[in-house]
Each structure stands twice: as structure tokens, then as C-alpha cells.
Coordinates of C-alpha atoms in Angstrom, one line a residue:
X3 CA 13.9 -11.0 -22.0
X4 CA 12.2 -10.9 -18.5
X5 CA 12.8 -14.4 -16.8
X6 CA 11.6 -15.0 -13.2
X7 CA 13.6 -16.3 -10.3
X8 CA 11.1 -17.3 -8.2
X9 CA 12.7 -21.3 -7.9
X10 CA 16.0 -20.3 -6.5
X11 CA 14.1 -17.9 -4.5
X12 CA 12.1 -20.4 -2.9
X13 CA 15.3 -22.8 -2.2
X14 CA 17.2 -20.5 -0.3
X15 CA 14.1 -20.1 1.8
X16 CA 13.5 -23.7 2.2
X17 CA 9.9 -23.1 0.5
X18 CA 8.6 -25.5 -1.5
X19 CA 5.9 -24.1 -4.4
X20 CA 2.6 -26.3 -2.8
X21 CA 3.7 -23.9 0.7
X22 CA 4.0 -20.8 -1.7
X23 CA 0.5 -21.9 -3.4
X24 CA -1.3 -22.1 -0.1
X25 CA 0.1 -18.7 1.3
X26 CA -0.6 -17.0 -2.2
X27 CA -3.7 -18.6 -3.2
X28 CA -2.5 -19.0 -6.6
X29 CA -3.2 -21.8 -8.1
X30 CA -0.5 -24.5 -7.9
X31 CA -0.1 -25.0 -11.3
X32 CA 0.1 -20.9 -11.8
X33 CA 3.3 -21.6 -9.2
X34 CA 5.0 -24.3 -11.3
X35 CA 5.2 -22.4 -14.5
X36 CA 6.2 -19.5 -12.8
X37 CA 8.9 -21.6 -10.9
X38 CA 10.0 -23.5 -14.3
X39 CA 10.0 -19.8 -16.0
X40 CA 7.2 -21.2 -18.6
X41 CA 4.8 -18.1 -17.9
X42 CA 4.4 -15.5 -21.0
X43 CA 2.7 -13.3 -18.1
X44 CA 2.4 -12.6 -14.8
X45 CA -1.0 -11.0 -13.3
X46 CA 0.2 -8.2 -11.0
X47 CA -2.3 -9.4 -8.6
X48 CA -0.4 -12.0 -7.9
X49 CA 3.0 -10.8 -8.6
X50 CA 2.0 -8.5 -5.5
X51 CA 1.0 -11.6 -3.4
X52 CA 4.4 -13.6 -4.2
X53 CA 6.5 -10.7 -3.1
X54 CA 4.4 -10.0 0.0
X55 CA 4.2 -13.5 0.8
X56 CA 7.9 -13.7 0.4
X57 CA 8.6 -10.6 1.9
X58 CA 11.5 -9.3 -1.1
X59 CA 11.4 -6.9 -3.9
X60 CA 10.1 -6.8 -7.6
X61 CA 14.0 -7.5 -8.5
X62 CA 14.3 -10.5 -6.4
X63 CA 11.6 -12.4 -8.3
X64 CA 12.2 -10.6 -11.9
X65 CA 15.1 -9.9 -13.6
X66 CA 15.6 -8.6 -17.2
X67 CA 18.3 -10.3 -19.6
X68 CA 19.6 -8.2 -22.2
X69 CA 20.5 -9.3 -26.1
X70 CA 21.5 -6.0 -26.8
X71 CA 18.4 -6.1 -29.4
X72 CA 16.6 -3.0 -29.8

């Protein structure tokens, strides 16, 4: 499973998600499921504009957890 990090992200940079929103121009709704990991996708567009805003790496914001399924 992919899960996003983007809350603890934004703590440790003293961001809150309305400052994100405004930098982004994603909606602030599209930041709060993001942040609450309730987001079955991501557009890359703005995948690209978090990490740019943010200035970090695809791996900062996403990170894969393993079941071992296959």
C-alpha cells in the first residue's frame, strides 16, 4: 500500500495545510485528504506542486508499505 506523509511533513516545517493550499493552489479540501491519507489518487500535477512547494523528494511525501502480498 502507498500511504502519504504529507501531515508529519508539514509539522516539522511548521506548515499548516490552509499555507500549503495557498502556495499549491490545490484546493484545501484536496490538502486535508491528502494530509489525513484519505486520497485513493493523487494527480501528478499537483504531486509536482507539493514537492516543489515543499522543496523534498517524491519519497518524502510517499512511501510504499509492504504486506508481502503479491
Amino acid at each position: 500500500m502507498i500511504n502519504i506523509n504529507l501531515r508529519p511533513l508539514l509539522e516539522r516545517r511548521n506548515m499548516t495545510q490552509a499555507e500549503l493550499a495557498k502556495l499549491t493552489g490545490i484546493r484545501p479540501s484536496t490538502i486535508c485528504d491528502l494530509c489525513n491519507n484519505n486520497a485513493d489518487f493523487i494527480k501528478l500535477d499537483y504531486l509536482n506542486r507539493i514537492l516543489m512547494a515543499l522543496k523534498c523528494g517524491l519519497n518524502d511525501v510517499l512511501f510504499f508499505e509492504g504486506g508481502g502480498e503479491k
